[in-house]
Coordinates of C-alpha atoms in Angstrom, one line a residue:
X1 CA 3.4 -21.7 73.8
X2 CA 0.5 -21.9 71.4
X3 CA -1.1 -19.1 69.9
X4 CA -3.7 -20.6 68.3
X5 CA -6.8 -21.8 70.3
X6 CA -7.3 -25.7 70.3
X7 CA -10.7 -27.7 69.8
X8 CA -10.3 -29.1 73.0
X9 CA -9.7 -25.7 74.9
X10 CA -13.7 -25.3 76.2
X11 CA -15.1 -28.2 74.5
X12 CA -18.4 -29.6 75.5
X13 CA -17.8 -33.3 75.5
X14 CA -21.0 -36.1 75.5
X15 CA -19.6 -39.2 77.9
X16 CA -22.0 -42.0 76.1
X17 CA -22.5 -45.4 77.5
X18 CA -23.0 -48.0 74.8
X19 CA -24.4 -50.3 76.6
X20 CA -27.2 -48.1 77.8
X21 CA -27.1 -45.4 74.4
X22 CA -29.3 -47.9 72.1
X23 CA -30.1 -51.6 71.6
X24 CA -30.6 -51.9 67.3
X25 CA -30.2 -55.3 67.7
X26 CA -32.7 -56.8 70.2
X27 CA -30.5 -58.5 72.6
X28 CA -30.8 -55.7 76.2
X29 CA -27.4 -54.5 74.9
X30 CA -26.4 -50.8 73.6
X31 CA -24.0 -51.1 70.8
X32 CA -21.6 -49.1 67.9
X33 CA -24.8 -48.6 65.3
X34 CA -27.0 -47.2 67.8
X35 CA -25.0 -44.8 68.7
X36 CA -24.2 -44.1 65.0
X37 CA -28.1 -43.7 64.4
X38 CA -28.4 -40.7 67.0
X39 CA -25.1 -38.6 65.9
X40 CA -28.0 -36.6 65.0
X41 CA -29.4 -36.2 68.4
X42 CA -26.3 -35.7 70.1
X43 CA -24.6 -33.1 67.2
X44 CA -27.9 -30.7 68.1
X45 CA -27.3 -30.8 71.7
X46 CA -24.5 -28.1 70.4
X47 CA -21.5 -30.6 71.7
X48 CA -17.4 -30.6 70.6
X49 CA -16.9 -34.7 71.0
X50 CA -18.3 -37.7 72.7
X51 CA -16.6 -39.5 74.9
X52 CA -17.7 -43.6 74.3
X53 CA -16.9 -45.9 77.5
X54 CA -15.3 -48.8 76.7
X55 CA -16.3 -51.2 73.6
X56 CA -13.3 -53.4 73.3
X57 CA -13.6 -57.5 73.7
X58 CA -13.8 -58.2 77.5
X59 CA -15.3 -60.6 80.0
X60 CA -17.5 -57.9 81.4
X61 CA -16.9 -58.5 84.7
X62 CA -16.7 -54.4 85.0
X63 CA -18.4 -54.2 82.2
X64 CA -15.9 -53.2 79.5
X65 CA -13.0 -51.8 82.4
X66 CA -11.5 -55.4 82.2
X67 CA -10.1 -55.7 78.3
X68 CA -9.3 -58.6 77.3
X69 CA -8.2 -58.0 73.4
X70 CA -7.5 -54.2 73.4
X71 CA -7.5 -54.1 69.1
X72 CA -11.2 -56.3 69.0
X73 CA -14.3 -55.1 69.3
X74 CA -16.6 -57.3 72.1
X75 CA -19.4 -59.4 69.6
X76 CA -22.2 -57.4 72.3
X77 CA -21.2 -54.1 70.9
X78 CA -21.0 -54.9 66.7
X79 CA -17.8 -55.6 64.6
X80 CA -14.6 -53.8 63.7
X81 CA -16.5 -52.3 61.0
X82 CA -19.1 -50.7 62.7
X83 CA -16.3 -48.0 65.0
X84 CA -15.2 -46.9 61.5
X85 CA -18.9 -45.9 60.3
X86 CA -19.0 -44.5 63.7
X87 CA -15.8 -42.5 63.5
X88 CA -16.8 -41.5 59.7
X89 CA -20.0 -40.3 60.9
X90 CA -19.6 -38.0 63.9
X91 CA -16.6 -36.6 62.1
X92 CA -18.9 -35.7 59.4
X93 CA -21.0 -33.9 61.5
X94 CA -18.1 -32.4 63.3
X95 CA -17.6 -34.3 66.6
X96 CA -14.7 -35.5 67.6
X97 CA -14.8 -38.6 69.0
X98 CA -12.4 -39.7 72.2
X99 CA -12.0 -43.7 73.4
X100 CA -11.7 -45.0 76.8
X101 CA -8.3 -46.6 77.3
X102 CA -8.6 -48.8 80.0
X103 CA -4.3 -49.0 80.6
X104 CA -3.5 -49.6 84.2
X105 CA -4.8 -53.2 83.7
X106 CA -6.5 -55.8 81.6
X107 CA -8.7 -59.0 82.2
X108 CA -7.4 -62.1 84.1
X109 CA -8.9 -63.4 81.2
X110 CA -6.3 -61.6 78.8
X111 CA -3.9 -63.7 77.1
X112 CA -0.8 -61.7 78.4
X113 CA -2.1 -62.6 82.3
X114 CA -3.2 -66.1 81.0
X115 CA 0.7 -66.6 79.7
X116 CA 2.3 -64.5 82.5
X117 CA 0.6 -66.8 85.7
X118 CA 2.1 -70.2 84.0
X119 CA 6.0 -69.4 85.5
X120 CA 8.1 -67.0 86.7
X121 CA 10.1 -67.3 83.6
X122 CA 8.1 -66.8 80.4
X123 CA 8.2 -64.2 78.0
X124 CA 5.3 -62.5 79.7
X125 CA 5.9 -63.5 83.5
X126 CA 6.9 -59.8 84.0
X127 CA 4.2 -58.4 82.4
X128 CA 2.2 -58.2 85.9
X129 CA 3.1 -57.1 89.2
X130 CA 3.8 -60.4 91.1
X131 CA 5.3 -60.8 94.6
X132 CA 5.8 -63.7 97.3
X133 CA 3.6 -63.8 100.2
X134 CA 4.8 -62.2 103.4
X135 CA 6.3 -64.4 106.2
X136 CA 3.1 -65.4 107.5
X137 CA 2.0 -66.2 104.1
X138 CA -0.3 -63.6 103.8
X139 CA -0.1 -60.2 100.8
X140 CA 3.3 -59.2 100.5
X141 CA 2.0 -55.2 101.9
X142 CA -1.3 -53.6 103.3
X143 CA -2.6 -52.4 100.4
X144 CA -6.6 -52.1 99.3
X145 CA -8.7 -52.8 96.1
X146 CA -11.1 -50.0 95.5
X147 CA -13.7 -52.7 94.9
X148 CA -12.7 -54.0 99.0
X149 CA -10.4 -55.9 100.3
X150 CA -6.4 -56.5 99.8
X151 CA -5.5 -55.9 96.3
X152 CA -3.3 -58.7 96.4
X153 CA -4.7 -62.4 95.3
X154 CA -3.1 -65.7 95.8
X155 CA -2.2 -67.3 92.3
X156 CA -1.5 -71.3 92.8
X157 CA -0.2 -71.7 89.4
X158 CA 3.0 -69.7 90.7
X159 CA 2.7 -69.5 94.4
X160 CA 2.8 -65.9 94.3
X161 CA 0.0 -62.9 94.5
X162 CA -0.9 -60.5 91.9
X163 CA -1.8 -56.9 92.4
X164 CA -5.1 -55.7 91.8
X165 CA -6.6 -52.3 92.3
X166 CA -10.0 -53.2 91.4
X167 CA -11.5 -56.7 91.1
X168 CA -9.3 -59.6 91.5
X169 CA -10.0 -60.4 88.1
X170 CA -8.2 -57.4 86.5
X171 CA -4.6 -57.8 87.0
X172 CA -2.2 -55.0 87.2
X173 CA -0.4 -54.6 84.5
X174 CA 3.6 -53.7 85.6
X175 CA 4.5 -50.5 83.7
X176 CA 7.9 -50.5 85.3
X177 CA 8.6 -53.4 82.4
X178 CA 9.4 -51.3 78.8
X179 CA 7.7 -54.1 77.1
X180 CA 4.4 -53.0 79.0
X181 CA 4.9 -49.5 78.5
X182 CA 5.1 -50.3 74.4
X183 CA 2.1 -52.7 74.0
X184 CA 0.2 -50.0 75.4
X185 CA 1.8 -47.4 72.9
X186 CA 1.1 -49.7 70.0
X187 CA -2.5 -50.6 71.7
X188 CA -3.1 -46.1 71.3
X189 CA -1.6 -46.1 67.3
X190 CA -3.7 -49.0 66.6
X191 CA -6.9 -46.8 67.5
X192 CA -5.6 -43.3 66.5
X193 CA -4.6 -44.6 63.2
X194 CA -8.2 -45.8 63.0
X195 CA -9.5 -42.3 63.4
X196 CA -9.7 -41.8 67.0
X197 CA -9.5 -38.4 68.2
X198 CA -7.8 -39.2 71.4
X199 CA -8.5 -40.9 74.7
X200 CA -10.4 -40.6 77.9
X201 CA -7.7 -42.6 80.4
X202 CA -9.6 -44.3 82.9
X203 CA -7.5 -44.1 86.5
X204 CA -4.0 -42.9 84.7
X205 CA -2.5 -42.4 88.4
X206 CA -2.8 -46.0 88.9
X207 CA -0.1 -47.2 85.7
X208 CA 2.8 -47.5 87.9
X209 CA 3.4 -48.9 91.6
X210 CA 6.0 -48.6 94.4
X211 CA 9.1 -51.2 93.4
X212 CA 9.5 -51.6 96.6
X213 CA 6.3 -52.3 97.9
X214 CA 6.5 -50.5 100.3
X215 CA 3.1 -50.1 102.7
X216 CA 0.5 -47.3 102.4
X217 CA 0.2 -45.2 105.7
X218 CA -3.1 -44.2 107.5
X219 CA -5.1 -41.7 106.4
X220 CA -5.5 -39.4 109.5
X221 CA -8.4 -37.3 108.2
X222 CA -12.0 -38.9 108.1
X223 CA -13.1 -39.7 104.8
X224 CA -15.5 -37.2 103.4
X225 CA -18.7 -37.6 101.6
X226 CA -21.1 -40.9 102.6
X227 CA -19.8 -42.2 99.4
X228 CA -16.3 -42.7 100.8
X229 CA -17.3 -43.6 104.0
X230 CA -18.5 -47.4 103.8
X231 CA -15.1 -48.7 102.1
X232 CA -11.9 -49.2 104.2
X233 CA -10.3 -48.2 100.9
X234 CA -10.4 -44.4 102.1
X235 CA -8.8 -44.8 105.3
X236 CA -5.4 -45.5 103.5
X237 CA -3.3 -42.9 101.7
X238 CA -2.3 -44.0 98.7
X239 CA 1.2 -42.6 98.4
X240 CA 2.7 -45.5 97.1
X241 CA 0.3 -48.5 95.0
X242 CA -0.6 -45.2 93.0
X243 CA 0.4 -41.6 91.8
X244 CA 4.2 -42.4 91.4
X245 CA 6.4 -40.2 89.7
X246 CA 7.1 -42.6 87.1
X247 CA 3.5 -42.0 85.9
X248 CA 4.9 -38.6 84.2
X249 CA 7.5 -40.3 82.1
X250 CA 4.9 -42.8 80.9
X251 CA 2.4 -39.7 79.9
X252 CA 4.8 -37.9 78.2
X253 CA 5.8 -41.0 76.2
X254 CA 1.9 -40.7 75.3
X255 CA 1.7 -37.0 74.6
X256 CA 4.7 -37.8 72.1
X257 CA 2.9 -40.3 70.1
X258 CA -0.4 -38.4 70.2
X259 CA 1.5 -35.2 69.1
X260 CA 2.4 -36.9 65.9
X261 CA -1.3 -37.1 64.7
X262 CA -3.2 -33.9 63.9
X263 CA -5.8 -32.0 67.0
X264 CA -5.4 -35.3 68.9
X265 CA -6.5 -34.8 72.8
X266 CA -5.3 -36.8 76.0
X267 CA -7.9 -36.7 78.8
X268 CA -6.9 -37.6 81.8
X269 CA -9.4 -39.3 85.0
X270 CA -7.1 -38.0 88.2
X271 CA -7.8 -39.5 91.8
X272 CA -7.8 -37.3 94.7
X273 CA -4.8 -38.2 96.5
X274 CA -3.1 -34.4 96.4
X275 CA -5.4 -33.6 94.0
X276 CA -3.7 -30.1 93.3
X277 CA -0.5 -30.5 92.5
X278 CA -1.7 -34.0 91.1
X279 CA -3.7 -32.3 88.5
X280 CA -0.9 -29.6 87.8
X281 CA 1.9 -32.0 87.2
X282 CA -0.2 -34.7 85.3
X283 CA -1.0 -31.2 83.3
X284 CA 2.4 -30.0 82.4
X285 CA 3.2 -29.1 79.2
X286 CA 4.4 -32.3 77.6
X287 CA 1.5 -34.4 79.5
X288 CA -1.9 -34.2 79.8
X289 CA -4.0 -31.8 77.7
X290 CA -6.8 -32.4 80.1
X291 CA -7.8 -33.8 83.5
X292 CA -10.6 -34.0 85.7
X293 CA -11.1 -35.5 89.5
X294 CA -13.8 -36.3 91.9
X295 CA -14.6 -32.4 93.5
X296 CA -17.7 -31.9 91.4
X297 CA -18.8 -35.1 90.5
X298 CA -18.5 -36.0 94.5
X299 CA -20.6 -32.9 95.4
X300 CA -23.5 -33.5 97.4
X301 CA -24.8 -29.9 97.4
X302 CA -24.8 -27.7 94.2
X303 CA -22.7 -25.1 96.4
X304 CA -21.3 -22.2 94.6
X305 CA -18.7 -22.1 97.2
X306 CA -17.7 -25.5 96.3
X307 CA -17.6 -24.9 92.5
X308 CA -15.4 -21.7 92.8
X309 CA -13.1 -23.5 95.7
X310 CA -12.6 -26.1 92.9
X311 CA -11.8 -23.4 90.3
X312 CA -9.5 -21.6 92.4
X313 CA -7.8 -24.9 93.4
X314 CA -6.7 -25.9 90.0
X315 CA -6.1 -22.3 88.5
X316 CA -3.0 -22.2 86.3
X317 CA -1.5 -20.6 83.5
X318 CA -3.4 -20.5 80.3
X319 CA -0.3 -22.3 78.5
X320 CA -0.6 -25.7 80.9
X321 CA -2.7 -28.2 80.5
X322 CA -6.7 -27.5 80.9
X323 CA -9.0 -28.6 83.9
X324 CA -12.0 -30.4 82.7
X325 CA -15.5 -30.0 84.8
X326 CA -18.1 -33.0 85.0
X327 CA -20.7 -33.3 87.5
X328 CA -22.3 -36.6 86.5
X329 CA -20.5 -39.8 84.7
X330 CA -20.5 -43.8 85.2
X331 CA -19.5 -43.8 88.2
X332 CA -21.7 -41.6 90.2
X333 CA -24.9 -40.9 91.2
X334 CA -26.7 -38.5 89.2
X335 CA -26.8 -34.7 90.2
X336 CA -30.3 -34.1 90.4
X337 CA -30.6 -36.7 93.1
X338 CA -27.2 -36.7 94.7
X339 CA -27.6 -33.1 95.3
X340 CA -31.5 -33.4 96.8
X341 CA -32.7 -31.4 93.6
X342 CA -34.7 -33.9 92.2
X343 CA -37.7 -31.9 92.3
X344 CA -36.0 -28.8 90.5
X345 CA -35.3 -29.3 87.1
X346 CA -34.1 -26.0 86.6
X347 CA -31.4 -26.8 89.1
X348 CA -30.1 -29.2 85.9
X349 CA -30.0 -26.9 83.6
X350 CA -28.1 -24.3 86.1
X351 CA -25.6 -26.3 86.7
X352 CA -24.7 -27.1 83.3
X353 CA -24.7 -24.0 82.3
X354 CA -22.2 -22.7 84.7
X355 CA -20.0 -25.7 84.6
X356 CA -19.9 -25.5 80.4
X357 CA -18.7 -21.8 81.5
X358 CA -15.7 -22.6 83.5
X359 CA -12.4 -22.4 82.2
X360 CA -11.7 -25.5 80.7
X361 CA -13.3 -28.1 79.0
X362 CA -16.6 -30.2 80.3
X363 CA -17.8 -33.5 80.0
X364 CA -21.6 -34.1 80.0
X365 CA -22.8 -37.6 81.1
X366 CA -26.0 -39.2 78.5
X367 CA -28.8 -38.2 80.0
X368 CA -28.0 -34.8 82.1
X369 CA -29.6 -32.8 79.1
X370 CA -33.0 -34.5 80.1
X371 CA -32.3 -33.9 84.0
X372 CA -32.4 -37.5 84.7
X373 CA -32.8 -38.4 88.5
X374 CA -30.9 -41.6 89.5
X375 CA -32.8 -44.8 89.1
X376 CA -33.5 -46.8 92.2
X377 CA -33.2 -49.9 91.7
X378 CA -33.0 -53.2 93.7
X379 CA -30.8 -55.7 94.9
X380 CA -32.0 -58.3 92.4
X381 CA -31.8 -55.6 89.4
X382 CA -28.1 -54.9 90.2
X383 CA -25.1 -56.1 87.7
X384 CA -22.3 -53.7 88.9
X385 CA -19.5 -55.8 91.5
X386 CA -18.9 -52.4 93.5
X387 CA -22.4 -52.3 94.7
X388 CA -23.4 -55.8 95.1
X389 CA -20.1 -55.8 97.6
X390 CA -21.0 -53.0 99.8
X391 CA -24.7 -53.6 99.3
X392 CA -27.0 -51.7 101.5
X393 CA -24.6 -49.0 102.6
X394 CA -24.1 -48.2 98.8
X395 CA -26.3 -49.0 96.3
X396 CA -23.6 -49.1 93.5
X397 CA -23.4 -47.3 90.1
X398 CA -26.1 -49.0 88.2
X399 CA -28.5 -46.3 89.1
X400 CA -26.6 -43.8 86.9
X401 CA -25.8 -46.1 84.2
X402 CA -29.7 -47.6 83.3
X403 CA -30.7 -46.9 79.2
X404 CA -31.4 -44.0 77.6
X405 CA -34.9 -43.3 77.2
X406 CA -35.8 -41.9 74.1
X407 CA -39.8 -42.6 73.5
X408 CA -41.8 -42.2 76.6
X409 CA -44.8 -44.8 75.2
X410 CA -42.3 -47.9 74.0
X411 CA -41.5 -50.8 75.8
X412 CA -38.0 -50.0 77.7
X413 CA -38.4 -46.4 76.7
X414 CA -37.6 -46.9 73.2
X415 CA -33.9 -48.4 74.3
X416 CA -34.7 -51.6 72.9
X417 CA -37.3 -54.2 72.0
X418 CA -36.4 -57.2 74.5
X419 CA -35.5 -57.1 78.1
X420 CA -32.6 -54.4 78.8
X421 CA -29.9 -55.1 81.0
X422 CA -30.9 -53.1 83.3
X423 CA -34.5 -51.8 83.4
X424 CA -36.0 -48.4 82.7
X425 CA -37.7 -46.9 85.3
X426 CA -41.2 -45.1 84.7
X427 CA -39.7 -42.1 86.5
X428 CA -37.0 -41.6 83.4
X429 CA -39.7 -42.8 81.1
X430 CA -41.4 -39.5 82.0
X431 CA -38.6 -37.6 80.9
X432 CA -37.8 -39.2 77.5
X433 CA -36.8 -37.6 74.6
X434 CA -39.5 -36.9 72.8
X435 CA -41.4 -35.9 75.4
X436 CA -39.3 -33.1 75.9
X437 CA -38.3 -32.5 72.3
X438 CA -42.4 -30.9 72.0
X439 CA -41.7 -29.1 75.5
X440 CA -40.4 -26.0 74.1
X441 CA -39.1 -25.0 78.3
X442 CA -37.9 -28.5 78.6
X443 CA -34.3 -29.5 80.2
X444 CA -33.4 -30.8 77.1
X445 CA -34.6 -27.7 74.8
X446 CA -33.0 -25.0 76.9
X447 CA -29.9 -27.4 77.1
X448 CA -29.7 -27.3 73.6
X449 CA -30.2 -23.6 73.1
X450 CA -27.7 -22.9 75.8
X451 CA -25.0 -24.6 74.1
X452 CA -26.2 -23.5 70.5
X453 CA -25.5 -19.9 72.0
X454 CA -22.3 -20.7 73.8
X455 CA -20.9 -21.2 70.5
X456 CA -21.2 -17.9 69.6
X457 CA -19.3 -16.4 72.6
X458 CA -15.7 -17.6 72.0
X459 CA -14.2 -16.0 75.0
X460 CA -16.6 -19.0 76.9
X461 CA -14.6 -21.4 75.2
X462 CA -10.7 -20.4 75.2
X463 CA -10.8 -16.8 77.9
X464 CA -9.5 -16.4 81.1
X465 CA -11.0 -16.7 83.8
X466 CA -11.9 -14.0 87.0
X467 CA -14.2 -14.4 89.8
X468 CA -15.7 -12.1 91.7
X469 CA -17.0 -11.7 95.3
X470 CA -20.6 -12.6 95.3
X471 CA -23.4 -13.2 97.9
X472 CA -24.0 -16.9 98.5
X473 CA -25.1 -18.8 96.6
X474 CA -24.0 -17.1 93.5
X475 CA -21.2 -18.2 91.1
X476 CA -20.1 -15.0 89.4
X477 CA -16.8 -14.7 87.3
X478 CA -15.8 -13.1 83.7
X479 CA -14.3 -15.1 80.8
X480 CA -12.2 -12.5 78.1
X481 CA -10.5 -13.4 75.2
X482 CA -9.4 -9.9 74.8
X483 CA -12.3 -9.8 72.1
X484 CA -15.4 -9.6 73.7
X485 CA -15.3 -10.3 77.4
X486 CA -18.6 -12.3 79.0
X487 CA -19.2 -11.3 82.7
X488 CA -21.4 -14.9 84.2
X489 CA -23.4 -15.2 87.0
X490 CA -25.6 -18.4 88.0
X491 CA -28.0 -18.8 91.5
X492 CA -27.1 -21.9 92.4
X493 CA -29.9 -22.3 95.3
X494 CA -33.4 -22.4 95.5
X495 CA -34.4 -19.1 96.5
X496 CA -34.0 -15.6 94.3
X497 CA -31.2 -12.7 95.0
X498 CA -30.1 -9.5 93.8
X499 CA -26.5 -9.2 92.7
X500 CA -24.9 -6.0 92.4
X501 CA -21.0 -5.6 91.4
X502 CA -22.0 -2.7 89.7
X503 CA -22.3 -1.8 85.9
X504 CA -18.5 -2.1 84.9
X505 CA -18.2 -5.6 86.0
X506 CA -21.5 -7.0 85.3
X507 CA -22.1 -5.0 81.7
X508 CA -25.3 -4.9 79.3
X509 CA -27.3 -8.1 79.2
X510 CA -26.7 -10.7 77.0
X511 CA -29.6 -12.4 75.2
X512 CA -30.5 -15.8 73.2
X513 CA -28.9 -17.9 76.0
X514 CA -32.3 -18.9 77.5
X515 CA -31.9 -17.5 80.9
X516 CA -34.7 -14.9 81.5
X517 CA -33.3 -12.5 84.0
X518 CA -33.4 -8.8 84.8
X519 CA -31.5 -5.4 85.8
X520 CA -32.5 -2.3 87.6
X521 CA -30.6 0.8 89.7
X522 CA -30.7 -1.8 92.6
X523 CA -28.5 -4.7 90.5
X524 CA -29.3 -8.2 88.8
X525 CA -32.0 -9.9 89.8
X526 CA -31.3 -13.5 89.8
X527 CA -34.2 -16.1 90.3
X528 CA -33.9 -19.5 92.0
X529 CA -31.6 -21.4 89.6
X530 CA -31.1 -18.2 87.7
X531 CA -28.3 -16.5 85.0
X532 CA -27.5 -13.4 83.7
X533 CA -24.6 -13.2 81.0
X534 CA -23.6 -9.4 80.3
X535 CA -21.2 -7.3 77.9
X536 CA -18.6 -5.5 80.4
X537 CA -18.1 -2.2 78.8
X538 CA -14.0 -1.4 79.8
X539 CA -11.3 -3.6 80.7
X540 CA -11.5 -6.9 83.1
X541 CA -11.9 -5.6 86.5
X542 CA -10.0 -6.7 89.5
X543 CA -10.7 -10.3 91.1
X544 CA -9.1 -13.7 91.3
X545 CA -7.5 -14.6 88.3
X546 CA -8.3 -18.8 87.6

């Protein structure tokens, strides 16, 4: 068991998207030096690490999720050189910096799939998951793409299909082959020798499949959340094209190559299936040191309930494996709109506040400091496959993934000097960055302060965790690393309460952390989007431990 408190045990980590971050040179496209020039910017927010999507050479079907050289940089993003300046850099400034390893599959445009379609009988024609077509000719077994449809697709070149979990032109890559499972090993020393600090692994449920292909049953609860509801995908269990056990072995190959570089870190992206014991096994000592899913970041209501059901869900013992919160990424639409608080920027700042509070670590997605609604875009603006395919019932990912707008009165917002990939919309332009840097009451000051000031509360980063009973509405808990316990407690709705669990839970306020709140005979009073933050005078009291 360690002793010692790890870096990554409550760290604040920045997800950045380079293609949106900053263009420095004039062609739409974020890239490696821009995000080198605002290290600055992002070390003041009062972060641990950034998280940087992917950068590696690929096709950009799924813009960077489909690798086609996993060791090259792609020409859009800089050269080799410029991820060393970058890892120099935020190191410099004290951020750790994490890669997305894109694993579970590659390009079809990678030169392992290119070799491995030409025969059944090459060096690589394992290297992929290929079967023969059922009977009646059609995919050997029932199983979806997330991006709709079979995952299976037809491959003339050997009269066989492929598997595919996302689009058909990102083959599966067949883990159950050792050769696999050591490209990808070598693939991770490549990058930690470089200087990364560890890895964000996009989908690591999906690495292995059933050898038998044996087909998915029916999923016989309705899916939940609109977001679910307008792909057939969800109305499958996915017991066996993901989640296998084999998974495990695979991680804890990882874990042992990671563990032989100093305060390296495996994050973990988990799918819902079981998400529970999913997140607890993947978790394990040996595995993962951290993991998030979908609960949060699929929210459509900033609910406390929902927030402490999730907490209580994945509670474990402090020597596992951590949970990691996030509430906004790539992938999904952004809180303020998602959760019909676009109107309420305080409900931002709230929210990230209590989920930087949680036990565990928390990722925040480019752009949540400045309480940026989701940009609404239309058809004819949209690059991302997932939403052109189900296009009107979803209107894809592009509306949280549109650049970083940094100076209100520039062209683009300051992103870049030519047409971005994606535009800015006027609505973000509002809310750039130094607009809000002179707004001393501004999302993106009080983020800053709030995170300057959870620095200096240790027992926020590493304590355990107990909630308490609270009226609704209210997320109340207290963190305690037997030094100097932290009682919390955030109004996550839009009208004020009064919160009393009496003087020996809730303790003397706490100041400096931005949140003006007060205390009388008749308890806390907590405004809309409130937070109070006291000193408990005794011992923890009673609750549910997390």
């Amino acid at each position: 068991m360690t002793t010692q408190p790890q870096w990554w045990q409550g760290a604040a980590i920045y997800q950045i998207y380079p293609r949106s971050f900053l263009d420095t040179t004039g062609n739409g496209v974020g890239d490696l030096a821009g995000i080198t020039r605002k290290l600055d910017y992002v070390a003041e927010l009062g972060v641990d690490a950034i998280w940087i999507s992917p950068f590696v050479q690929s096709p950009m079907k799924d813009y960077g999720y489909d690798v086609s050289d996993y060791r090259a940089v792609d020409p859009l993003f800089g050269q080799q050189g410029d991820v060393q300046v970058l890892f120099d850099e935020a190191h410099k400034r004290g951020l750790k910096v994490l890669m997305d390893q894109v694993l579970s599959h590659t390009s079809d445009q990678h030169p392992w799939f290119a070799e491995s379609k030409l025969s059944r009988d090459n060096p690589k024609a394992d290297w992929y998951v290929w079967a023969d077509a059922a009977p009646d000719g059609g995919p050997p077994n029932n199983w979806l793409s997330v991006f709709g449809g079979p995952s299976w697709q037809w491959s003339p070149w050997r009269s066989q299909y492929y598997l595919h979990n996302f689009l058909r032109e990102q083959p599966d890559l067949n883990f159950h082959n050792p050769d696999v499972q050591e490209a990808m090993l070598d693939v991770c020393r490549y990058w930690l020798d470089l200087g990364a600090d560890g890895f964000r692994l996009d989908v690591c449920a999906f690495y292995f499949h059933d050898r038998q292909l044996r087909d998915n049953p029916p999923e016989p609860e309705a899916p939940r959340g609109a977001h679910f509801q307008f792909n057939p995908y969800s109305h499958q269990r996915h017991t066996r094209d993901i989640g296998q056990p084999e998974n495990l072995g695979f991680l804890e190959r990882l874990r042992a190559l990671i563990d032989e570089y100093e305060d390296r870190v495996l994050l973990g992206e988990m799918h819902q299936e079981n998400y529970a014991q999913l997140h607890r096994d993947y978790t394990a000592p040996g595995r993962l040191h951290l993991a998030y899913g979908y609960d949060l970041l699929g929210a459509e209501t900033l609910d406390a309930g929902v927030v402490r059901a999730s907490v209580e869900k994945l509670g474990h013992a402090d020597d596992d494996g951590w949970p990691c919160w996030a509430m906004d990424n790539h992938d999904f639409t952004r809180t303020p709109t998602r959760c019909g608080v676009e109107d309420e920027p305080d409900a931002a700042v709230v929210a990230l506040a209590a989920l930087t509070c949680l036990r565990g670590a928390s990722c925040l997605y480019q752009g949540s400091e400045l309480a940026l609604p989701e940009a609404q875009l239309d058809f004819e603006d949209l690059q991302d496959p997932y939403g052109k395919e189900f296009w009107p019932a979803y209107k894809g990912r592009d509306g949280a993934r549109t650049p970083m707008p940094w100076k209100a009165e520039e062209p683009h917002g300051g992103f870049s000097e030519a047409d971005p990939w994606l535009p800015v919309p006027p609505a973000h332009a509002r809310l750039a960055v130094d607009v809000q840097d002179t707004q001393p009451g501004s999302p993106l000051n009080r983020v800053r302060a709030f995170l300057d000031w959870r620095r200096t509360e240790p027992a926020l980063r590493t304590g355990s965790m107990v909630i308490h009973d609270a009226p609704d509405g209210v997320l109340a808990f207290t963190r305690d690393d037997g030094r100097g316990p932290v009682f919390c407690a955030f109004n996550l709705a839009s009208e004020g309460t009064c919160l009393d669990l009496g003087h020996a839970v809730s303790g003397d306020a706490l100041d400096g952390h931005g949140f003006g709140c007060h205390a009388d005979d008749s308890g806390i009073h907590l405004p809309a989007w409130g937070a109070w933050f006291g000193r408990p005078p005794g011992a923890q009291a009673e609750g549910t431990r997390a």
